[in-house]
PDB file of C-alpha atoms in Angstrom:
ATOM      1  CA  UNK A   1      28.859 -36.949  16.360  1.00  0.00           C
ATOM      2  CA  UNK A   2      28.918 -34.059  18.813  1.00  0.00           C
ATOM      3  CA  UNK A   3      27.057 -30.903  17.852  1.00  0.00           C
ATOM      4  CA  UNK A   4      29.231 -27.965  16.799  1.00  0.00           C
ATOM      5  CA  UNK A   5      26.449 -25.368  17.034  1.00  0.00           C
ATOM      6  CA  UNK A   6      26.750 -22.757  19.814  1.00  0.00           C
ATOM      7  CA  UNK A   7      24.259 -22.885  22.641  1.00  0.00           C
ATOM      8  CA  UNK A   8      21.754 -20.064  22.586  1.00  0.00           C
ATOM      9  CA  UNK A   9      22.453 -17.608  25.381  1.00  0.00           C
ATOM     10  CA  UNK A  10      26.031 -18.730  25.949  1.00  0.00           C
ATOM     11  CA  UNK A  11      28.692 -16.076  26.331  1.00  0.00           C
ATOM     12  CA  UNK A  12      31.277 -15.705  23.609  1.00  0.00           C
ATOM     13  CA  UNK A  13      34.015 -16.837  25.984  1.00  0.00           C
ATOM     14  CA  UNK A  14      32.128 -20.115  26.524  1.00  0.00           C
ATOM     15  CA  UNK A  15      31.963 -20.907  22.814  1.00  0.00           C
ATOM     16  CA  UNK A  16      34.422 -23.599  21.804  1.00  0.00           C
ATOM     17  CA  UNK A  17      35.638 -24.578  18.404  1.00  0.00           C
ATOM     18  CA  UNK A  18      35.184 -28.180  17.235  1.00  0.00           C
ATOM     19  CA  UNK A  19      37.729 -30.669  18.543  1.00  0.00           C
ATOM     20  CA  UNK A  20      40.119 -32.503  16.265  1.00  0.00           C
ATOM     21  CA  UNK A  21      38.261 -35.743  16.717  1.00  0.00           C
ATOM     22  CA  UNK A  22      34.928 -34.256  15.723  1.00  0.00           C
ATOM     23  CA  UNK A  23      35.843 -32.727  12.376  1.00  0.00           C
ATOM     24  CA  UNK A  24      39.323 -33.912  11.590  1.00  0.00           C
ATOM     25  CA  UNK A  25      40.652 -30.348  11.523  1.00  0.00           C
ATOM     26  CA  UNK A  26      42.864 -28.415  13.877  1.00  0.00           C
ATOM     27  CA  UNK A  27      41.027 -26.311  16.468  1.00  0.00           C
ATOM     28  CA  UNK A  28      41.006 -22.606  15.727  1.00  0.00           C
ATOM     29  CA  UNK A  29      40.451 -19.810  18.186  1.00  0.00           C
ATOM     30  CA  UNK A  30      37.144 -18.003  17.984  1.00  0.00           C
ATOM     31  CA  UNK A  31      37.527 -14.285  17.364  1.00  0.00           C
ATOM     32  CA  UNK A  32      35.605 -11.714  19.277  1.00  0.00           C
ATOM     33  CA  UNK A  33      33.723  -9.286  17.045  1.00  0.00           C
ATOM     34  CA  UNK A  34      34.414  -5.603  17.447  1.00  0.00           C
ATOM     35  CA  UNK A  35      31.648  -3.382  18.795  1.00  0.00           C
ATOM     36  CA  UNK A  36      31.198  -1.727  15.419  1.00  0.00           C
ATOM     37  CA  UNK A  37      30.680  -4.983  13.470  1.00  0.00           C
ATOM     38  CA  UNK A  38      26.831  -4.830  13.572  1.00  0.00           C
ATOM     39  CA  UNK A  39      26.961  -1.184  12.467  1.00  0.00           C
ATOM     40  CA  UNK A  40      28.998  -2.164   9.427  1.00  0.00           C
ATOM     41  CA  UNK A  41      26.193  -4.521   8.346  1.00  0.00           C
ATOM     42  CA  UNK A  42      23.580  -1.842   9.017  1.00  0.00           C
ATOM     43  CA  UNK A  43      25.548   0.948   7.362  1.00  0.00           C
ATOM     44  CA  UNK A  44      24.188   0.538   3.771  1.00  0.00           C
ATOM     45  CA  UNK A  45      20.598   0.590   4.993  1.00  0.00           C
ATOM     46  CA  UNK A  46      21.241   3.529   7.328  1.00  0.00           C
ATOM     47  CA  UNK A  47      22.859   5.526   4.516  1.00  0.00           C
ATOM     48  CA  UNK A  48      19.921   5.037   2.150  1.00  0.00           C
ATOM     49  CA  UNK A  49      17.407   5.602   4.955  1.00  0.00           C
ATOM     50  CA  UNK A  50      19.103   8.845   5.902  1.00  0.00           C
ATOM     51  CA  UNK A  51      19.382  10.102   2.318  1.00  0.00           C
ATOM     52  CA  UNK A  52      15.958   9.145   1.016  1.00  0.00           C
ATOM     53  CA  UNK A  53      13.725   9.079   4.138  1.00  0.00           C
ATOM     54  CA  UNK A  54      15.066  10.942   7.175  1.00  0.00           C
ATOM     55  CA  UNK A  55      16.607  13.966   5.445  1.00  0.00           C
ATOM     56  CA  UNK A  56      13.663  14.552   3.012  1.00  0.00           C
ATOM     57  CA  UNK A  57      11.225  14.259   5.912  1.00  0.00           C
ATOM     58  CA  UNK A  58      12.988  16.919   7.972  1.00  0.00           C
ATOM     59  CA  UNK A  59      13.635  19.114   4.920  1.00  0.00           C
ATOM     60  CA  UNK A  60       9.961  18.855   3.959  1.00  0.00           C
ATOM     61  CA  UNK A  61       8.914  20.282   7.339  1.00  0.00           C
ATOM     62  CA  UNK A  62      11.329  23.180   6.807  1.00  0.00           C
ATOM     63  CA  UNK A  63       9.898  23.798   3.328  1.00  0.00           C
ATOM     64  CA  UNK A  64       6.317  23.781   4.620  1.00  0.00           C
ATOM     65  CA  UNK A  65       7.196  26.669   6.951  1.00  0.00           C
ATOM     66  CA  UNK A  66       8.386  28.868   4.069  1.00  0.00           C
ATOM     67  CA  UNK A  67       6.945  30.434   0.959  1.00  0.00           C
ATOM     68  CA  UNK A  68       9.240  28.118  -0.921  1.00  0.00           C
ATOM     69  CA  UNK A  69       9.736  28.547  -4.655  1.00  0.00           C
ATOM     70  CA  UNK A  70      12.772  26.817  -6.107  1.00  0.00           C
ATOM     71  CA  UNK A  71      12.910  29.422  -8.911  1.00  0.00           C
ATOM     72  CA  UNK A  72      14.011  32.129  -6.452  1.00  0.00           C
ATOM     73  CA  UNK A  73      17.120  32.279  -4.258  1.00  0.00           C
ATOM     74  CA  UNK A  74      15.309  33.624  -1.179  1.00  0.00           C
ATOM     75  CA  UNK A  75      12.586  31.619   0.564  1.00  0.00           C
ATOM     76  CA  UNK A  76      10.563  33.840   2.954  1.00  0.00           C
ATOM     77  CA  UNK A  77       9.637  32.411   6.335  1.00  0.00           C
ATOM     78  CA  UNK A  78       5.832  32.161   6.832  1.00  0.00           C
ATOM     79  CA  UNK A  79       5.625  29.894   9.871  1.00  0.00           C
ATOM     80  CA  UNK A  80       2.352  27.949  10.042  1.00  0.00           C
ATOM     81  CA  UNK A  81       0.596  30.192   7.501  1.00  0.00           C
ATOM     82  CA  UNK A  82       0.603  27.474   4.813  1.00  0.00           C
ATOM     83  CA  UNK A  83      -1.236  25.129   7.197  1.00  0.00           C
ATOM     84  CA  UNK A  84      -3.633  27.885   8.368  1.00  0.00           C
ATOM     85  CA  UNK A  85      -4.554  28.785   4.772  1.00  0.00           C
ATOM     86  CA  UNK A  86      -5.701  25.209   4.145  1.00  0.00           C
ATOM     87  CA  UNK A  87      -8.343  25.636   6.866  1.00  0.00           C
ATOM     88  CA  UNK A  88      -9.334  29.216   5.959  1.00  0.00           C
ATOM     89  CA  UNK A  89     -12.272  29.600   3.530  1.00  0.00           C
ATOM     90  CA  UNK A  90     -11.630  32.004   0.683  1.00  0.00           C
ATOM     91  CA  UNK A  91      -7.899  31.315   0.412  1.00  0.00           C
ATOM     92  CA  UNK A  92      -6.356  30.168  -2.842  1.00  0.00           C
ATOM     93  CA  UNK A  93      -6.177  26.473  -2.007  1.00  0.00           C
ATOM     94  CA  UNK A  94      -9.128  25.994   0.332  1.00  0.00           C
ATOM     95  CA  UNK A  95     -11.743  24.856  -2.227  1.00  0.00           C
ATOM     96  CA  UNK A  96      -9.398  22.849  -4.454  1.00  0.00           C
ATOM     97  CA  UNK A  97      -7.606  21.134  -1.593  1.00  0.00           C
ATOM     98  CA  UNK A  98     -10.720  20.014   0.255  1.00  0.00           C
ATOM     99  CA  UNK A  99     -12.419  18.960  -2.993  1.00  0.00           C
ATOM    100  CA  UNK A 100      -9.433  16.790  -3.907  1.00  0.00           C
ATOM    101  CA  UNK A 101      -9.299  15.423  -0.364  1.00  0.00           C
ATOM    102  CA  UNK A 102     -13.009  14.583  -0.620  1.00  0.00           C
ATOM    103  CA  UNK A 103     -12.394  12.831  -3.946  1.00  0.00           C
ATOM    104  CA  UNK A 104      -9.661  10.800  -2.264  1.00  0.00           C
ATOM    105  CA  UNK A 105     -11.977   9.850   0.579  1.00  0.00           C
ATOM    106  CA  UNK A 106     -14.688   8.839  -1.902  1.00  0.00           C
ATOM    107  CA  UNK A 107     -12.326   6.528  -3.742  1.00  0.00           C
ATOM    108  CA  UNK A 108     -11.182   4.976  -0.452  1.00  0.00           C
ATOM    109  CA  UNK A 109     -14.812   4.274   0.466  1.00  0.00           C
ATOM    110  CA  UNK A 110     -15.742   2.671  -2.854  1.00  0.00           C
ATOM    111  CA  UNK A 111     -12.502   0.731  -3.332  1.00  0.00           C
ATOM    112  CA  UNK A 112     -11.752  -0.891   0.031  1.00  0.00           C
ATOM    113  CA  UNK A 113     -14.661  -3.342   0.009  1.00  0.00           C
ATOM    114  CA  UNK A 114     -14.044  -4.805  -3.501  1.00  0.00           C
ATOM    115  CA  UNK A 115     -10.274  -4.773  -2.928  1.00  0.00           C
ATOM    116  CA  UNK A 116     -10.712  -6.889   0.202  1.00  0.00           C
ATOM    117  CA  UNK A 117     -13.740  -9.083  -0.535  1.00  0.00           C
ATOM    118  CA  UNK A 118     -12.878 -10.091  -4.121  1.00  0.00           C
ATOM    119  CA  UNK A 119      -9.291 -11.182  -3.280  1.00  0.00           C
ATOM    120  CA  UNK A 120     -10.663 -13.172  -0.330  1.00  0.00           C
ATOM    121  CA  UNK A 121     -13.118 -15.022  -2.580  1.00  0.00           C
ATOM    122  CA  UNK A 122     -10.435 -15.668  -5.186  1.00  0.00           C
ATOM    123  CA  UNK A 123      -8.028 -16.887  -2.500  1.00  0.00           C
ATOM    124  CA  UNK A 124     -10.644 -19.291  -1.114  1.00  0.00           C
ATOM    125  CA  UNK A 125     -11.163 -20.692  -4.617  1.00  0.00           C
ATOM    126  CA  UNK A 126      -7.446 -20.964  -5.389  1.00  0.00           C
ATOM    127  CA  UNK A 127      -6.722 -22.567  -2.017  1.00  0.00           C
ATOM    128  CA  UNK A 128      -8.665 -25.663  -3.054  1.00  0.00           C
ATOM    129  CA  UNK A 129      -6.874 -28.587  -4.670  1.00  0.00           C
ATOM    130  CA  UNK A 130      -7.602 -28.738  -8.396  1.00  0.00           C
ATOM    131  CA  UNK A 131      -5.615 -29.220 -11.530  1.00  0.00           C
ATOM    132  CA  UNK A 132      -3.829 -26.134 -12.829  1.00  0.00           C
ATOM    133  CA  UNK A 133      -4.331 -23.962  -9.752  1.00  0.00           C
ATOM    134  CA  UNK A 134      -0.732 -22.690  -9.988  1.00  0.00           C
ATOM    135  CA  UNK A 135      -1.487 -21.378 -13.469  1.00  0.00           C
ATOM    136  CA  UNK A 136      -4.592 -19.603 -12.213  1.00  0.00           C
ATOM    137  CA  UNK A 137      -2.595 -18.037  -9.362  1.00  0.00           C
ATOM    138  CA  UNK A 138      -0.114 -16.694 -11.905  1.00  0.00           C
ATOM    139  CA  UNK A 139      -2.942 -15.360 -14.094  1.00  0.00           C
ATOM    140  CA  UNK A 140      -4.517 -13.437 -11.229  1.00  0.00           C
ATOM    141  CA  UNK A 141      -1.172 -12.051 -10.053  1.00  0.00           C
ATOM    142  CA  UNK A 142       0.157 -11.160 -13.531  1.00  0.00           C
ATOM    143  CA  UNK A 143      -1.467  -7.669 -13.815  1.00  0.00           C
ATOM    144  CA  UNK A 144       0.217  -6.580 -10.581  1.00  0.00           C
ATOM    145  CA  UNK A 145       3.672  -6.694 -12.176  1.00  0.00           C
ATOM    146  CA  UNK A 146       2.653  -4.061 -14.736  1.00  0.00           C
ATOM    147  CA  UNK A 147       3.437  -0.407 -14.092  1.00  0.00           C
ATOM    148  CA  UNK A 148       0.720   2.128 -13.438  1.00  0.00           C
ATOM    149  CA  UNK A 149       1.461   3.847 -16.763  1.00  0.00           C
ATOM    150  CA  UNK A 150       0.762   0.612 -18.641  1.00  0.00           C
ATOM    151  CA  UNK A 151      -2.433   0.047 -16.669  1.00  0.00           C
ATOM    152  CA  UNK A 152      -3.640   3.591 -17.275  1.00  0.00           C
ATOM    153  CA  UNK A 153      -2.949   3.587 -21.001  1.00  0.00           C
ATOM    154  CA  UNK A 154      -4.439   0.114 -21.427  1.00  0.00           C
ATOM    155  CA  UNK A 155      -7.742   1.003 -19.752  1.00  0.00           C
ATOM    156  CA  UNK A 156      -7.825   4.405 -21.420  1.00  0.00           C
ATOM    157  CA  UNK A 157      -7.729   2.597 -24.762  1.00  0.00           C
ATOM    158  CA  UNK A 158     -10.296  -0.024 -23.743  1.00  0.00           C
ATOM    159  CA  UNK A 159     -12.743   2.619 -22.513  1.00  0.00           C
ATOM    160  CA  UNK A 160     -12.223   5.181 -25.262  1.00  0.00           C
ATOM    161  CA  UNK A 161     -15.591   6.680 -26.192  1.00  0.00           C
ATOM    162  CA  UNK A 162     -15.068   6.374 -29.958  1.00  0.00           C
ATOM    163  CA  UNK A 163     -12.510   3.658 -30.634  1.00  0.00           C
ATOM    164  CA  UNK A 164     -12.538   1.575 -27.438  1.00  0.00           C
ATOM    165  CA  UNK A 165     -13.341  -2.156 -27.612  1.00  0.00           C
ATOM    166  CA  UNK A 166     -15.805  -1.864 -24.698  1.00  0.00           C
ATOM    167  CA  UNK A 167     -18.046   0.550 -26.561  1.00  0.00           C
ATOM    168  CA  UNK A 168     -17.639  -1.539 -29.725  1.00  0.00           C
ATOM    169  CA  UNK A 169     -19.063  -4.526 -27.832  1.00  0.00           C
ATOM    170  CA  UNK A 170     -21.931  -2.410 -26.509  1.00  0.00           C
ATOM    171  CA  UNK A 171     -22.754  -1.229 -30.032  1.00  0.00           C
ATOM    172  CA  UNK A 172     -22.657  -4.802 -31.325  1.00  0.00           C
ATOM    173  CA  UNK A 173     -25.207  -5.724 -28.658  1.00  0.00           C
ATOM    174  CA  UNK A 174     -27.450  -2.832 -29.694  1.00  0.00           C
ATOM    175  CA  UNK A 175     -26.635  -0.738 -26.625  1.00  0.00           C
ATOM    176  CA  UNK A 176     -25.623   2.952 -26.697  1.00  0.00           C
ATOM    177  CA  UNK A 177     -21.970   3.913 -26.300  1.00  0.00           C
ATOM    178  CA  UNK A 178     -20.892   5.329 -22.945  1.00  0.00           C
ATOM    179  CA  UNK A 179     -18.438   8.167 -22.332  1.00  0.00           C
ATOM    180  CA  UNK A 180     -16.707   6.234 -19.570  1.00  0.00           C
ATOM    181  CA  UNK A 181     -13.893   8.697 -18.865  1.00  0.00           C
ATOM    182  CA  UNK A 182     -15.710  11.977 -19.572  1.00  0.00           C
ATOM    183  CA  UNK A 183     -18.828  11.649 -17.390  1.00  0.00           C
ATOM    184  CA  UNK A 184     -19.724  10.638 -13.859  1.00  0.00           C
ATOM    185  CA  UNK A 185     -20.146   8.074 -12.389  1.00  0.00           C
ATOM    186  CA  UNK A 186     -18.479   6.416 -15.387  1.00  0.00           C
ATOM    187  CA  UNK A 187     -15.089   7.981 -14.590  1.00  0.00           C
ATOM    188  CA  UNK A 188     -14.990   6.667 -11.024  1.00  0.00           C
ATOM    189  CA  UNK A 189     -16.301   3.267 -12.137  1.00  0.00           C
ATOM    190  CA  UNK A 190     -13.555   3.080 -14.771  1.00  0.00           C
ATOM    191  CA  UNK A 191     -10.806   3.988 -12.288  1.00  0.00           C
ATOM    192  CA  UNK A 192     -12.198   1.534  -9.745  1.00  0.00           C
ATOM    193  CA  UNK A 193     -12.379  -1.365 -12.226  1.00  0.00           C
ATOM    194  CA  UNK A 194      -8.853  -0.684 -13.467  1.00  0.00           C
ATOM    195  CA  UNK A 195      -7.502  -0.521  -9.910  1.00  0.00           C
ATOM    196  CA  UNK A 196      -9.249  -3.711  -8.789  1.00  0.00           C
ATOM    197  CA  UNK A 197      -8.038  -5.596 -11.876  1.00  0.00           C
ATOM    198  CA  UNK A 198      -4.506  -4.312 -11.327  1.00  0.00           C
ATOM    199  CA  UNK A 199      -4.069  -4.934  -7.572  1.00  0.00           C
ATOM    200  CA  UNK A 200      -6.381  -7.898  -6.927  1.00  0.00           C
ATOM    201  CA  UNK A 201      -3.511 -10.371  -7.276  1.00  0.00           C
ATOM    202  CA  UNK A 202      -1.421  -8.905  -4.463  1.00  0.00           C
ATOM    203  CA  UNK A 203      -4.171  -9.111  -1.839  1.00  0.00           C
ATOM    204  CA  UNK A 204      -5.050 -12.589  -3.116  1.00  0.00           C
ATOM    205  CA  UNK A 205      -1.511 -13.819  -2.517  1.00  0.00           C
ATOM    206  CA  UNK A 206      -1.530 -12.388   1.021  1.00  0.00           C
ATOM    207  CA  UNK A 207      -4.873 -14.077   1.760  1.00  0.00           C
ATOM    208  CA  UNK A 208      -3.526 -17.360   0.357  1.00  0.00           C
ATOM    209  CA  UNK A 209      -0.567 -17.167   2.726  1.00  0.00           C
ATOM    210  CA  UNK A 210      -2.960 -16.583   5.613  1.00  0.00           C
ATOM    211  CA  UNK A 211      -5.185 -19.508   4.616  1.00  0.00           C
ATOM    212  CA  UNK A 212      -2.234 -21.884   4.503  1.00  0.00           C
ATOM    213  CA  UNK A 213      -1.259 -20.883   8.062  1.00  0.00           C
ATOM    214  CA  UNK A 214      -4.594 -22.055   9.504  1.00  0.00           C
ATOM    215  CA  UNK A 215      -3.984 -25.488  11.090  1.00  0.00           C
ATOM    216  CA  UNK A 216      -5.559 -28.312   9.079  1.00  0.00           C
ATOM    217  CA  UNK A 217      -6.616 -30.152  12.233  1.00  0.00           C
ATOM    218  CA  UNK A 218      -9.189 -27.416  12.896  1.00  0.00           C
ATOM    219  CA  UNK A 219     -10.905 -28.210   9.602  1.00  0.00           C
ATOM    220  CA  UNK A 220     -10.692 -31.958  10.349  1.00  0.00           C
ATOM    221  CA  UNK A 221     -12.273 -31.452  13.778  1.00  0.00           C
ATOM    222  CA  UNK A 222     -15.048 -29.346  12.221  1.00  0.00           C
ATOM    223  CA  UNK A 223     -15.720 -32.065   9.641  1.00  0.00           C
ATOM    224  CA  UNK A 224     -15.974 -34.700  12.383  1.00  0.00           C
ATOM    225  CA  UNK A 225     -18.454 -32.476  14.230  1.00  0.00           C
ATOM    226  CA  UNK A 226     -20.586 -32.201  11.094  1.00  0.00           C
ATOM    227  CA  UNK A 227     -20.042 -28.484  10.488  1.00  0.00           C
ATOM    228  CA  UNK A 228     -21.205 -27.212   7.102  1.00  0.00           C
ATOM    229  CA  UNK A 229     -19.153 -24.966   4.827  1.00  0.00           C
ATOM    230  CA  UNK A 230     -20.763 -21.759   6.117  1.00  0.00           C
ATOM    231  CA  UNK A 231     -19.980 -22.653   9.740  1.00  0.00           C
ATOM    232  CA  UNK A 232     -16.414 -23.596   8.833  1.00  0.00           C
ATOM    233  CA  UNK A 233     -15.929 -20.247   7.087  1.00  0.00           C
ATOM    234  CA  UNK A 234     -17.439 -18.268   9.952  1.00  0.00           C
ATOM    235  CA  UNK A 235     -15.833 -19.973  12.935  1.00  0.00           C
ATOM    236  CA  UNK A 236     -12.483 -21.162  11.536  1.00  0.00           C
ATOM    237  CA  UNK A 237     -11.496 -19.365   8.358  1.00  0.00           C
ATOM    238  CA  UNK A 238     -12.499 -15.812   9.258  1.00  0.00           C
ATOM    239  CA  UNK A 239     -10.958 -15.866  12.778  1.00  0.00           C
ATOM    240  CA  UNK A 240      -7.818 -17.418  11.328  1.00  0.00           C
ATOM    241  CA  UNK A 241      -7.551 -14.569   8.810  1.00  0.00           C
ATOM    242  CA  UNK A 242      -8.209 -11.761  11.296  1.00  0.00           C
ATOM    243  CA  UNK A 243      -4.621 -10.499  11.435  1.00  0.00           C
ATOM    244  CA  UNK A 244      -4.127 -10.854   7.690  1.00  0.00           C
ATOM    245  CA  UNK A 245      -7.408  -9.057   7.000  1.00  0.00           C
ATOM    246  CA  UNK A 246      -6.438  -6.190   9.295  1.00  0.00           C
ATOM    247  CA  UNK A 247      -3.129  -5.853   7.472  1.00  0.00           C
ATOM    248  CA  UNK A 248      -4.780  -5.912   4.036  1.00  0.00           C
ATOM    249  CA  UNK A 249      -7.379  -3.293   5.025  1.00  0.00           C
ATOM    250  CA  UNK A 250      -4.699  -0.932   6.332  1.00  0.00           C
ATOM    251  CA  UNK A 251      -2.534  -1.403   3.234  1.00  0.00           C
ATOM    252  CA  UNK A 252      -5.528  -0.999   0.917  1.00  0.00           C
ATOM    253  CA  UNK A 253      -6.658   2.218   2.612  1.00  0.00           C
ATOM    254  CA  UNK A 254      -3.148   3.648   2.348  1.00  0.00           C
ATOM    255  CA  UNK A 255      -2.812   2.626  -1.290  1.00  0.00           C
ATOM    256  CA  UNK A 256      -6.233   4.039  -2.222  1.00  0.00           C
ATOM    257  CA  UNK A 257      -5.510   7.286  -0.378  1.00  0.00           C
ATOM    258  CA  UNK A 258      -2.341   7.667  -2.457  1.00  0.00           C
ATOM    259  CA  UNK A 259      -4.229   7.283  -5.742  1.00  0.00           C
ATOM    260  CA  UNK A 260      -2.450   9.229  -8.478  1.00  0.00           C
ATOM    261  CA  UNK A 261      -1.445   7.371 -11.628  1.00  0.00           C
ATOM    262  CA  UNK A 262      -4.791   5.958 -12.755  1.00  0.00           C
ATOM    263  CA  UNK A 263      -6.812   9.234 -12.764  1.00  0.00           C
ATOM    264  CA  UNK A 264      -3.801  11.212 -13.974  1.00  0.00           C
ATOM    265  CA  UNK A 265      -3.538   9.035 -17.091  1.00  0.00           C
ATOM    266  CA  UNK A 266      -7.140   7.984 -17.629  1.00  0.00           C
ATOM    267  CA  UNK A 267      -9.152  11.136 -16.828  1.00  0.00           C
ATOM    268  CA  UNK A 268      -6.593  13.918 -16.137  1.00  0.00           C
ATOM    269  CA  UNK A 269      -8.617  14.613 -12.990  1.00  0.00           C
ATOM    270  CA  UNK A 270     -11.860  15.243 -14.902  1.00  0.00           C
ATOM    271  CA  UNK A 271     -14.628  15.697 -15.519  1.00  0.00           C
ATOM    272  CA  UNK A 272     -14.658  19.094 -13.725  1.00  0.00           C
ATOM    273  CA  UNK A 273     -11.891  17.984 -11.319  1.00  0.00           C
ATOM    274  CA  UNK A 274     -14.202  15.315  -9.896  1.00  0.00           C
ATOM    275  CA  UNK A 275     -11.442  12.657 -10.017  1.00  0.00           C
ATOM    276  CA  UNK A 276      -8.570  14.961  -9.036  1.00  0.00           C
ATOM    277  CA  UNK A 277      -7.165  13.370  -5.874  1.00  0.00           C
ATOM    278  CA  UNK A 278      -5.159  14.912  -3.049  1.00  0.00           C
ATOM    279  CA  UNK A 279      -1.861  13.598  -4.408  1.00  0.00           C
ATOM    280  CA  UNK A 280      -2.663  15.090  -7.821  1.00  0.00           C
ATOM    281  CA  UNK A 281      -3.440  18.470  -6.244  1.00  0.00           C
ATOM    282  CA  UNK A 282      -0.201  18.364  -4.220  1.00  0.00           C
ATOM    283  CA  UNK A 283       1.832  17.504  -7.328  1.00  0.00           C
ATOM    284  CA  UNK A 284       0.107  20.249  -9.317  1.00  0.00           C
ATOM    285  CA  UNK A 285       0.756  22.871  -6.617  1.00  0.00           C
ATOM    286  CA  UNK A 286       4.364  21.901  -5.975  1.00  0.00           C
ATOM    287  CA  UNK A 287       5.696  20.861  -9.363  1.00  0.00           C
ATOM    288  CA  UNK A 288       3.547  22.737 -11.870  1.00  0.00           C
ATOM    289  CA  UNK A 289       2.999  25.974  -9.926  1.00  0.00           C
ATOM    290  CA  UNK A 290       6.351  25.878  -8.041  1.00  0.00           C
ATOM    291  CA  UNK A 291       4.601  26.397  -4.675  1.00  0.00           C
ATOM    292  CA  UNK A 292       6.557  23.838  -2.729  1.00  0.00           C
ATOM    293  CA  UNK A 293       5.764  25.344   0.678  1.00  0.00           C
ATOM    294  CA  UNK A 294       2.019  24.884   0.514  1.00  0.00           C
ATOM    295  CA  UNK A 295       2.442  21.542  -1.276  1.00  0.00           C
ATOM    296  CA  UNK A 296       4.604  20.293   1.606  1.00  0.00           C
ATOM    297  CA  UNK A 297       1.998  21.478   4.102  1.00  0.00           C
ATOM    298  CA  UNK A 298      -0.686  19.547   2.193  1.00  0.00           C
ATOM    299  CA  UNK A 299       1.536  16.464   2.145  1.00  0.00           C
ATOM    300  CA  UNK A 300       2.096  16.506   5.898  1.00  0.00           C
ATOM    301  CA  UNK A 301      -1.585  17.152   6.575  1.00  0.00           C
ATOM    302  CA  UNK A 302      -2.503  14.189   4.372  1.00  0.00           C
ATOM    303  CA  UNK A 303       0.129  12.077   6.141  1.00  0.00           C
ATOM    304  CA  UNK A 304      -1.316  12.923   9.559  1.00  0.00           C
ATOM    305  CA  UNK A 305      -4.820  12.012   8.359  1.00  0.00           C
ATOM    306  CA  UNK A 306      -3.580   8.669   7.017  1.00  0.00           C
ATOM    307  CA  UNK A 307      -1.753   7.846  10.253  1.00  0.00           C
ATOM    308  CA  UNK A 308      -4.913   8.490  12.293  1.00  0.00           C
ATOM    309  CA  UNK A 309      -7.110   6.512   9.874  1.00  0.00           C
ATOM    310  CA  UNK A 310      -4.633   3.611   9.838  1.00  0.00           C
ATOM    311  CA  UNK A 311      -4.490   3.468  13.632  1.00  0.00           C
ATOM    312  CA  UNK A 312      -8.302   3.424  13.844  1.00  0.00           C
ATOM    313  CA  UNK A 313      -8.534   0.762  11.139  1.00  0.00           C
ATOM    314  CA  UNK A 314      -5.975  -1.448  12.796  1.00  0.00           C
ATOM    315  CA  UNK A 315      -7.594  -1.029  16.197  1.00  0.00           C
ATOM    316  CA  UNK A 316     -11.023  -1.967  14.846  1.00  0.00           C
ATOM    317  CA  UNK A 317      -9.984  -4.830  12.587  1.00  0.00           C
ATOM    318  CA  UNK A 318      -7.444  -6.436  14.907  1.00  0.00           C
ATOM    319  CA  UNK A 319     -10.164  -7.275  17.451  1.00  0.00           C
ATOM    320  CA  UNK A 320      -9.007  -4.937  20.229  1.00  0.00           C
ATOM    321  CA  UNK A 321     -12.167  -2.894  19.938  1.00  0.00           C
ATOM    322  CA  UNK A 322     -14.366  -5.918  20.549  1.00  0.00           C
ATOM    323  CA  UNK A 323     -12.280  -7.101  23.511  1.00  0.00           C
ATOM    324  CA  UNK A 324     -12.327  -3.692  25.169  1.00  0.00           C
ATOM    325  CA  UNK A 325     -16.066  -3.330  24.673  1.00  0.00           C
TER     326      UNK A 325
END
């Protein structure tokens, strides 16, 4: 039977419909598509992109250049003053903004390693053939489907200083109770544990996909050469996961830098604003205090920082840095 599929690269005028003898049906002329046909398929995406991404982005820049308060009809133009105030000591937002930005950076530093290493170890274990591994994959991924409000309330209950099950276990073991959410470093440890438990499944699934893309013949050749498990991991598994690891690190840094829900629910930014992140400070300035201009300036400054950090991370982890050096 002759193939009825069009040849890749052929012009539309060269495409022919199946002959009567091939399919038993009458030949039909092939219609040329109008120039606007692809745009019709793209139109729904372009509409939503314009409404919810492009327009808010441009409008946000305009807001950041004004003393914008949505409670008043007139929004005075201030130019770059909102950005300058963020770098000027003694201004209203200087101390709070840079403290919250430092808190965000601290959480990024303490969270990236466990959020990359632990999922890798779990993925290596779940990639082996054993009975019930699909169930274990579902168990590890299950917390990720919960919302951040559920995660925050759940861990706030577990770590409650008076009625939490964690402190009840400590008391049963003869250990003193700990004010996990009211003291440091307990507050950061609590937020970190909750975040790792919540998001570990997503990174694990991505690592599993990367492991299954490594050709099996490489492992077979290593076994024939007598390589041990450490050598196989170092010279086959890790290089095979380089691109996936770079992607996970970039996504993890971005997700950690946008930390909001866990400290907002679990600690309310305390104790003494030590867990108040940059996103929390932006939301407080813009939504609670109605200072949308300076909040927009903070948002764009944070966005620029994240773009630079992401580019550096991707450059380092993708191997380009080693090749160039």
